[in-house]
Coordinates of C-alpha atoms in Angstrom, one line a residue:
X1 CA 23.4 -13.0 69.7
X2 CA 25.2 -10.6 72.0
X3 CA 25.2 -6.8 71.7
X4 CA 29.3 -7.5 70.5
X5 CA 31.1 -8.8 68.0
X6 CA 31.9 -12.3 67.8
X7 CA 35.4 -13.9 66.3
X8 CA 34.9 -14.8 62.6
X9 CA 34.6 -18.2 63.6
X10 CA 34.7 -21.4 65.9
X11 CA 37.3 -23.4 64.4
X12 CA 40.0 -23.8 65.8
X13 CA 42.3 -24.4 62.7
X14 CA 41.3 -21.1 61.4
X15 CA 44.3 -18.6 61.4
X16 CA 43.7 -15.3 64.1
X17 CA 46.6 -13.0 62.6
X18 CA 44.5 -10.8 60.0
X19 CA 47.2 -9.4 57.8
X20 CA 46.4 -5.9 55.5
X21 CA 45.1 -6.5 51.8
X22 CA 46.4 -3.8 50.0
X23 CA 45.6 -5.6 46.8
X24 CA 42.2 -5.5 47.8
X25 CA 42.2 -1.8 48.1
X26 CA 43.7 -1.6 44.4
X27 CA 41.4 -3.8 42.7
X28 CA 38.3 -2.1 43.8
X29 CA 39.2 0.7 41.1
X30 CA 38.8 -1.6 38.5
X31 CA 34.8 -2.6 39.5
X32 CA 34.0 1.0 39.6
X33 CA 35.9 1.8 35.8
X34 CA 33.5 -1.0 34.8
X35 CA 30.7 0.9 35.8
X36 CA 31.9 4.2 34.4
X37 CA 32.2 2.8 31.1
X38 CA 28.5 1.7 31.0
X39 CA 27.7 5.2 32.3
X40 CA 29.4 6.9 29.7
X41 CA 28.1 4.7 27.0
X42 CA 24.4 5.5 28.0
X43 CA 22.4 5.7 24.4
X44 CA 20.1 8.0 26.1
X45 CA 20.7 10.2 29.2
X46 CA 19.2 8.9 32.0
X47 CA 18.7 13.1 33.3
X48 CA 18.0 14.3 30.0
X49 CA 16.3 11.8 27.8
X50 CA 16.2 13.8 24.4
X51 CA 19.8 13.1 23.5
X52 CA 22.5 10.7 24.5
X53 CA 25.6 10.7 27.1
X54 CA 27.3 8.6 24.4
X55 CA 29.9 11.1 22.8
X56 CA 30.8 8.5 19.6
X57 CA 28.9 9.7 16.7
X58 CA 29.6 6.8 14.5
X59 CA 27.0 4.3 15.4
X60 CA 28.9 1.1 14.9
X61 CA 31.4 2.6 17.2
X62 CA 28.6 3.5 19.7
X63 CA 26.8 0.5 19.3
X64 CA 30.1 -1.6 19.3
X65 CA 31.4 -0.2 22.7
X66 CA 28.1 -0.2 24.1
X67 CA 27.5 -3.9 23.5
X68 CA 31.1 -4.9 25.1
X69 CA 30.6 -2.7 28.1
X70 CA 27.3 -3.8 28.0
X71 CA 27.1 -6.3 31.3
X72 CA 30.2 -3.9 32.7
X73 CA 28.1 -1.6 35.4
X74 CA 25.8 -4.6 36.4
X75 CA 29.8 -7.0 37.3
X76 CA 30.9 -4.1 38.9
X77 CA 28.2 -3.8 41.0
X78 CA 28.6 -7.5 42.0
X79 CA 32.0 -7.3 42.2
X80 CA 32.0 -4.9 44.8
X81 CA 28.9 -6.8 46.6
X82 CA 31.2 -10.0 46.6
X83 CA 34.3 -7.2 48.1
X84 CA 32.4 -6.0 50.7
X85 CA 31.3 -9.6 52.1
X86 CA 34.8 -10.2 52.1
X87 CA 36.5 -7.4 53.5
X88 CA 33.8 -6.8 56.7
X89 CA 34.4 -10.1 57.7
X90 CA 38.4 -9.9 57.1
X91 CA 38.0 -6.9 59.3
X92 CA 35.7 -8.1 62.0
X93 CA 37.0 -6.5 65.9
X94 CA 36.1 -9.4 68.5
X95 CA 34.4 -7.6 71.7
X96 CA 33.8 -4.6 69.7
X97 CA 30.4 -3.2 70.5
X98 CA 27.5 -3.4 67.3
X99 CA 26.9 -0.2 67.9
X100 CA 30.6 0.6 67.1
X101 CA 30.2 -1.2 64.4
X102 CA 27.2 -0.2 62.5
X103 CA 28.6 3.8 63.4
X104 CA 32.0 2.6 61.1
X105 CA 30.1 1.2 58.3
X106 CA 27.4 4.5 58.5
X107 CA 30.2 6.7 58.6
X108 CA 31.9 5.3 55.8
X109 CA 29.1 5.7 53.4
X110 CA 26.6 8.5 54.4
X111 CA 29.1 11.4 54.6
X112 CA 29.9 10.9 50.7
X113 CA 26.1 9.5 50.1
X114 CA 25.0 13.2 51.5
X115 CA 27.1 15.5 49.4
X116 CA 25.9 13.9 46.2
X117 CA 21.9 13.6 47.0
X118 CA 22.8 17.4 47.7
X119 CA 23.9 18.5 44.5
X120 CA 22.1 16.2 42.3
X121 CA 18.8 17.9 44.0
X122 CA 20.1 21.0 43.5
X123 CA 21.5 20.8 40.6
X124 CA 18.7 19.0 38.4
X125 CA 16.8 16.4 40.6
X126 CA 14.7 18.8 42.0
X127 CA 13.0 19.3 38.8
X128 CA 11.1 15.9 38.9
X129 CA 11.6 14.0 42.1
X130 CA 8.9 14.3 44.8
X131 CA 9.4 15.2 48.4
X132 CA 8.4 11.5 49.3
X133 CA 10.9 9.9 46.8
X134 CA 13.4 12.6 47.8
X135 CA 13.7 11.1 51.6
X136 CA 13.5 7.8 50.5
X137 CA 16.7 8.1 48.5
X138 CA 18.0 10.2 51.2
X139 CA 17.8 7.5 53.8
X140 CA 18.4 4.9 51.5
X141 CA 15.7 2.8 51.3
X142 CA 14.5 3.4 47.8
X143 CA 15.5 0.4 46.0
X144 CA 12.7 -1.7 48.2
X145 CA 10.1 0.5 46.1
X146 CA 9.4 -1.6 42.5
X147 CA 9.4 2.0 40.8
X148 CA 12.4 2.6 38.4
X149 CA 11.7 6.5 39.1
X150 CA 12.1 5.7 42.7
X151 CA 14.8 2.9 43.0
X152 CA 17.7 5.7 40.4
X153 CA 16.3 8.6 42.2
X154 CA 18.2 11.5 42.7
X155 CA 21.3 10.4 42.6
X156 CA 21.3 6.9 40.6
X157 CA 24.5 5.2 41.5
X158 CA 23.1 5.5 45.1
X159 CA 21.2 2.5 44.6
X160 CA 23.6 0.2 45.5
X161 CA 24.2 1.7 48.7
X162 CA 20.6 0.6 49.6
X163 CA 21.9 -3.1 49.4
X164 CA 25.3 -2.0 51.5
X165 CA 22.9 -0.8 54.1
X166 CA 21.1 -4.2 54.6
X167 CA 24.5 -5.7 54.9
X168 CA 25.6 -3.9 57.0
X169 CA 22.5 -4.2 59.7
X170 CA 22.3 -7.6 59.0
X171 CA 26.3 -8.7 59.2
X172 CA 26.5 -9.9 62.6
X173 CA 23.5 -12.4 62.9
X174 CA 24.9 -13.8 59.5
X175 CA 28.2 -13.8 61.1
X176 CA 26.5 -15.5 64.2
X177 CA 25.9 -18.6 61.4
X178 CA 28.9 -17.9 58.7
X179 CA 31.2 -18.4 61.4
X180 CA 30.1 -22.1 62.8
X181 CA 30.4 -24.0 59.6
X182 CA 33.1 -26.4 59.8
X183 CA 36.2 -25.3 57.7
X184 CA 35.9 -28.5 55.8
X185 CA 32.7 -27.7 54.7
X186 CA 33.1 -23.8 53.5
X187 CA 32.7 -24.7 49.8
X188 CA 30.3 -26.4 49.7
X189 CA 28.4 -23.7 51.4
X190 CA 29.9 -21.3 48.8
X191 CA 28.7 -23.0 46.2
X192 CA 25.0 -22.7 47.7
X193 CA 25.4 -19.5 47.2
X194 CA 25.9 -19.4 44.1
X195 CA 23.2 -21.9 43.3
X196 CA 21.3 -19.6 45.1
X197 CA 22.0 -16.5 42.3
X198 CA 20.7 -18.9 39.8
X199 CA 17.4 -19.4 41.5
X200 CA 17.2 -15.6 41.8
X201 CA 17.7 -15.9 37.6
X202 CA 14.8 -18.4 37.7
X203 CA 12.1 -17.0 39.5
X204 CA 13.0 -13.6 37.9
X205 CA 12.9 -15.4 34.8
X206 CA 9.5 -17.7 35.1
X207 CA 7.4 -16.4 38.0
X208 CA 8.1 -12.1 38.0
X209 CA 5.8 -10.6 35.2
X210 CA 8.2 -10.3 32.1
X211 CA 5.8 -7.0 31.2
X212 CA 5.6 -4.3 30.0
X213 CA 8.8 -4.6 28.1
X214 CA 11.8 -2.1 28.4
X215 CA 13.3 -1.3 25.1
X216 CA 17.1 -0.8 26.9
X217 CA 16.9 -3.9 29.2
X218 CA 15.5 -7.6 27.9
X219 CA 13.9 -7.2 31.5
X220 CA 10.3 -5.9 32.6
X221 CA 10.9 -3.3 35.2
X222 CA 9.4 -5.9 38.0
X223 CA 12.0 -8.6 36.8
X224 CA 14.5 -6.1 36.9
X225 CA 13.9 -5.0 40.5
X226 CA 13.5 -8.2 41.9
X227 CA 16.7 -9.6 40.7
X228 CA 19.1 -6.7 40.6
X229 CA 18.2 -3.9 42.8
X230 CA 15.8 -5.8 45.7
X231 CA 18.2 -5.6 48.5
X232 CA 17.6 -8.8 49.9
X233 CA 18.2 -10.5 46.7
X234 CA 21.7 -9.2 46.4
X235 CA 22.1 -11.1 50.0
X236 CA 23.9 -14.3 47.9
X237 CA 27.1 -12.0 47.0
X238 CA 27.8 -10.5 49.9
X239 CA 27.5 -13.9 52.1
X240 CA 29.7 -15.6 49.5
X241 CA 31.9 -12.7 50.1
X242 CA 32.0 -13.7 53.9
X243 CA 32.2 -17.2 53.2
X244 CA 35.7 -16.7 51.2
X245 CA 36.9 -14.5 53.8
X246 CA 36.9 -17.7 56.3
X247 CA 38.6 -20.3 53.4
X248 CA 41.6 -17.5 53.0
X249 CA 41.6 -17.5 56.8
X250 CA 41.5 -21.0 56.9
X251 CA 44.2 -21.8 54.7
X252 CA 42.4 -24.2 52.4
X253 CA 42.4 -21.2 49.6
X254 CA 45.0 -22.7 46.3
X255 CA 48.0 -20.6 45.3
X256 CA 46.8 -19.7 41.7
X257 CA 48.7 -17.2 39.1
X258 CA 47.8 -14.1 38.1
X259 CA 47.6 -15.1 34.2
X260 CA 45.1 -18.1 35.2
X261 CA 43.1 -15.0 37.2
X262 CA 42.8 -13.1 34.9
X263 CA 42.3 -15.5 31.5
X264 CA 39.1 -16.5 34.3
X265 CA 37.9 -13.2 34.7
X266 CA 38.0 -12.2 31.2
X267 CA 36.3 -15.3 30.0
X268 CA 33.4 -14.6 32.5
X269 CA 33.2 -11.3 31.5
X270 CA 32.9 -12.4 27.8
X271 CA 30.7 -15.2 28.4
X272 CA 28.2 -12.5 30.3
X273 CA 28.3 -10.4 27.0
X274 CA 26.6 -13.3 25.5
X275 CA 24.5 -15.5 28.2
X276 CA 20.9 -13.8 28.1
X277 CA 19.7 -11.7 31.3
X278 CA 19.4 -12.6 34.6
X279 CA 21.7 -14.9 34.9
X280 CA 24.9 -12.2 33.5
X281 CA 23.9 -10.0 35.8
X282 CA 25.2 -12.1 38.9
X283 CA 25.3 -15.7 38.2
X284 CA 28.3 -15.7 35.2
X285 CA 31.0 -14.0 36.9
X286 CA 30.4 -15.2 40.5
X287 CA 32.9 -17.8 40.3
X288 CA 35.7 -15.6 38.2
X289 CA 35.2 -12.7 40.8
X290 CA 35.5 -15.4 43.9
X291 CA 38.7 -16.5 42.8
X292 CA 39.8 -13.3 42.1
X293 CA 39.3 -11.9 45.2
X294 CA 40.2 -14.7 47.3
X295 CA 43.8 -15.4 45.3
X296 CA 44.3 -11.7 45.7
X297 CA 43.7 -11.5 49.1
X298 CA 46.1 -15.0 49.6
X299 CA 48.5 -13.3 47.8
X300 CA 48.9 -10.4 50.0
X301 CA 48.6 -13.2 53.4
X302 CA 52.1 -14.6 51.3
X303 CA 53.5 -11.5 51.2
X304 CA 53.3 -11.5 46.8
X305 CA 53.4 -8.9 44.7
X306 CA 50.5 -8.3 43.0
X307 CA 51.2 -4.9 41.0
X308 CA 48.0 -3.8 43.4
X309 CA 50.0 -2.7 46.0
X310 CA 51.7 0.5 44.7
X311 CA 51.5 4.2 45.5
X312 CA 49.3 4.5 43.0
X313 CA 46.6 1.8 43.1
X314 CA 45.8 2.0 46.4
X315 CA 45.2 6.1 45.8
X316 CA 42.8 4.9 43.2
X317 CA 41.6 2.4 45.2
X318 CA 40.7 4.5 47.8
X319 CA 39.3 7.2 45.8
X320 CA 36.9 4.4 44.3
X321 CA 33.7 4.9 45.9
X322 CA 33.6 8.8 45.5
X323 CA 34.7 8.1 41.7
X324 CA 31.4 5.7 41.6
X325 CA 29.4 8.2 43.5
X326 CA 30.2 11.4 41.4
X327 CA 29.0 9.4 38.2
X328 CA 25.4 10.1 38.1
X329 CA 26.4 14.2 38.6
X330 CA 29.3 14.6 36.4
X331 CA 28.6 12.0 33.5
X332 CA 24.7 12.1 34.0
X333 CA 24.3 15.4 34.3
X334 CA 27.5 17.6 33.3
X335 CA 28.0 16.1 30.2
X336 CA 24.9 17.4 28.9
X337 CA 25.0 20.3 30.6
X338 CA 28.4 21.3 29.1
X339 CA 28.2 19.6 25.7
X340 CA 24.6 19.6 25.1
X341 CA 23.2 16.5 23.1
X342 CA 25.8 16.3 20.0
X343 CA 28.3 13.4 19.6
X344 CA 31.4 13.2 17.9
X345 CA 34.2 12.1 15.6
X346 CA 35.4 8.8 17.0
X347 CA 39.2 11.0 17.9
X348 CA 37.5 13.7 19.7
X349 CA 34.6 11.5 21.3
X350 CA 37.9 9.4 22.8
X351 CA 38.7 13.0 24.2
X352 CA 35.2 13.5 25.1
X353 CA 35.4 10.1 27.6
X354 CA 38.8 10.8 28.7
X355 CA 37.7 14.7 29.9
X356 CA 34.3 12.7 31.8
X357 CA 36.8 10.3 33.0
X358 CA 39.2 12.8 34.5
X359 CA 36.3 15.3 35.7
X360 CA 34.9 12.1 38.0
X361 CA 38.3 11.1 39.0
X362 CA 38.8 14.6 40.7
X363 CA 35.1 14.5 41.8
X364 CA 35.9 11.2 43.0
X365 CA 39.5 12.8 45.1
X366 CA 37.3 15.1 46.7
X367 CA 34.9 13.6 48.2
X368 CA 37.4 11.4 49.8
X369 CA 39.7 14.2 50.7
X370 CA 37.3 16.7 52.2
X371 CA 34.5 14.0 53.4
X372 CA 35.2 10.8 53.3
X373 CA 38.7 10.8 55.6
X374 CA 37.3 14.0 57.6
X375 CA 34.1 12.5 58.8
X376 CA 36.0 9.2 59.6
X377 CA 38.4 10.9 61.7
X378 CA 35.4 12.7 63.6
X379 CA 32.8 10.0 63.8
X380 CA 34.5 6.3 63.2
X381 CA 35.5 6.0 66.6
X382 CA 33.8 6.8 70.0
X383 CA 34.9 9.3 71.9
X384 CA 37.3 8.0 75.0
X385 CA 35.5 9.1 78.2
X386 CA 37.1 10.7 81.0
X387 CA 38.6 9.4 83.9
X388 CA 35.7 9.8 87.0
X389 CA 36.8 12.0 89.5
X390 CA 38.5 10.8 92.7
X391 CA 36.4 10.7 95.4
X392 CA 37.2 12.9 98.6
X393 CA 37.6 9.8 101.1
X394 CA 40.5 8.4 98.5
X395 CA 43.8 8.1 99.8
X396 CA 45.9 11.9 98.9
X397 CA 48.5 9.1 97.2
X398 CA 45.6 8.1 94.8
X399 CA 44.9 11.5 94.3
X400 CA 48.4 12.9 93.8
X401 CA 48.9 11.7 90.1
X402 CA 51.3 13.2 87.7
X403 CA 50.2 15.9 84.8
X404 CA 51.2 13.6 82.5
X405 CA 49.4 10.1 83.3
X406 CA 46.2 12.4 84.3
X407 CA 46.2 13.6 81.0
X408 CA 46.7 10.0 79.7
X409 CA 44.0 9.2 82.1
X410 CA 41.6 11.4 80.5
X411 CA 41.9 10.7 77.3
X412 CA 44.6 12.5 75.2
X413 CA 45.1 12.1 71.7
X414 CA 46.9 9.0 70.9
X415 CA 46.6 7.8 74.3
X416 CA 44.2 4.5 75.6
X417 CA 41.4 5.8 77.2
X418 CA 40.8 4.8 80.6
X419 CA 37.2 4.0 80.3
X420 CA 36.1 2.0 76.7
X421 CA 32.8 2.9 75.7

């Protein structure tokens, strides 16, 4: 493999024009209100244990919303896996360096990653988490560990960022393979995948020790690590995610409707309320979120509009992944902090989850206003690097160049710079 990146593929009936997917952008806002929901629905806190982040004080309303919005933070999470496989690949710069590369992707998700390990150790992490477990999270690596304590340390929705990481490191080799199958035979490979999720299911299922028990998941915690947050594991969504990318590109992806989309992705999600874990965890929805994604993204290659591609979507969209990240601080953590323990009328509970909502929202604006898009801007790109000086022995025509192409020369602002890193 060489030290750039390669074209998406080696067929030559595969499209090269890579249009924008706003509706790509918009949807991810819906993945990461999944996972809010479960968050807010917690029974117990997962910061303080004696009371609940649950504000509903009638228990059949509790235990009713917790029940539907039960599989909700374990989809999103895939949902977003499945994204990310997608987008990368979508987005893939032949000839760009891999160093280029994996400085995007770090940039994109470190910044953010940063502020929140901060204040969740400062703020009530520090209490309990040790200095080893404290890097781990830090750097990311500490959903390898089987130790729940470990793998939601510090700041808990981090986790998945752990499996992001791995992807990223690991997308050009896979690309090196995803990229010679034949067109023809893209399905079929995506369907490996998925047969793949299921044998995660089974060897979780009959070869991981099923003990001791945990009381919130039907999962020990070594069946629960291996299947959900082992990075390698999660590899299945994320290549399917790639492999989707190329049938969209390839043109062999059906135009389907919006109401067959979503009837689909509601009846997965339905079905996962009621097929026992593993398999809702990953395997029940990978076929509903595949065509999802993949008509979504056709959709915006015809030029359709998908309701995804307004003003306000793709702000929500884009403010996603600080919203996700600011869920372990402000619903974790603040709603206790603020509220205490109690729960309350069903009216002012509703109040209750629209004022966490809201709170994580903003959370959610800032980190993508003042850390996100900054650090982006600073670090994304390489800096151009300046035009070498002419030598002495150079023709004084060489050397006579106008202000304005020697500033172009050297670099400017908007200009191409003379030498690419």
């Amino acid at each position: 493999m060489s030290a750039t990146m390669p074209t998406v593929d080696s067929d030559p009936d595969i499209r090269r024009e890579r249009k924008a997917l706003p509706s790509l952008t918009g949807v991810r806002f819906f993945a990461a209100l999944l996972v809010f929901f479960i968050h807010a629905l917690q029974p117990i806190g997962p910061v303080d244990h004696s009371g609940p982040v649950n504000p509903f004080g009638d228990k059949d309303v509790a235990d009713g919303l917790y029940t539907f919005f039960g599989p909700a933070g374990f989809l999103g999470v895939s949902f977003f896996f499945l994204l990310s496989g997608f987008v990368i690949t979508w987005s893939v710069k032949p000839g760009e360096r891999l160093t280029a590369y994996w400085r995007r992707r770090l940039v994109k998700i470190f910044p953010n990653h940063l502020v929140m390990w901060t204040l969740a150790l400062g703020l009530f992490a520090y209490a309990y988490t040790s200095v080893t477990t404290g890097f781990l999270s830090l750097f990311l690596v500490n959903s390898w560990v089987n130790a729940l304590d470990v793998q939601m340390s510090v700041n808990a929705p981090s986790w998945s960022l752990c499996a992001e990481m791995l992807f990223y490191l690991s997308f050009p080799l896979l690309l090196h393979f995803v990229r010679r199958i034949p067109a023809r035979r893209l399905y079929w490979y995506a369907a490996g995948t998925i047969v793949g999720m299921i044998g995660v299911g089974l060897v979780t299922t009959y070869v991981i020790t099923d003990s001791p028990s945990n009381p919130m998941i039907p999962l020990s915690p070594s069946q629960m690590w291996f299947n959900y947050t082992l990075p390698p594991t999660r590899m299945f969504e994320f290549v399917l995610g790639m492999l989707l990318a190329r049938i969209v590109l390839a043109g062999r992806w059906p135009k389907i409707g919006a109401v067959p989309v979503i009837a689909l992705v509601a009846a997965g999600y339905v079905a996962a309320i009621y097929v026992p874990a593993p398999y809702n965890f990953v395997a029940t929805t990978a076929i509903p979120f595949s065509v999802a994604i993949a008509s979504l993204a056709a959709a915006d290659v015809r030029g359709a509009n998908t309701r995804l591609r307004g003003p306000v979507m793709q702000w929500l969209g884009n403010v996603s992944f600080g919203f996700y990240l600011a869920q372990g601080v402000v619903i974790f953590w603040g709603r206790q902090a603020l509220l205490g323990n109690g729960t309350f009328s069903t009216p002012v509970a509703i109040l209750v989850m629209l004022g966490m909502f809201a709170a994580t929202l903003l959370a959610g604006w800032l980190l993508y206003t003042f850390v996100e898009m900054p650090a982006m801007r600073r670090w994304s790109r390489p800096r151009p690097r300046p035009a070498p000086a002419p030598r002495a022995e150079e023709s004084p025509a060489l050397v006579s160049v106008p202000r304005e192409a020697a500033r172009t020369a050297a670099g400017t602002p908007g200009a191409e710079p003379a030498v690419r890193p």
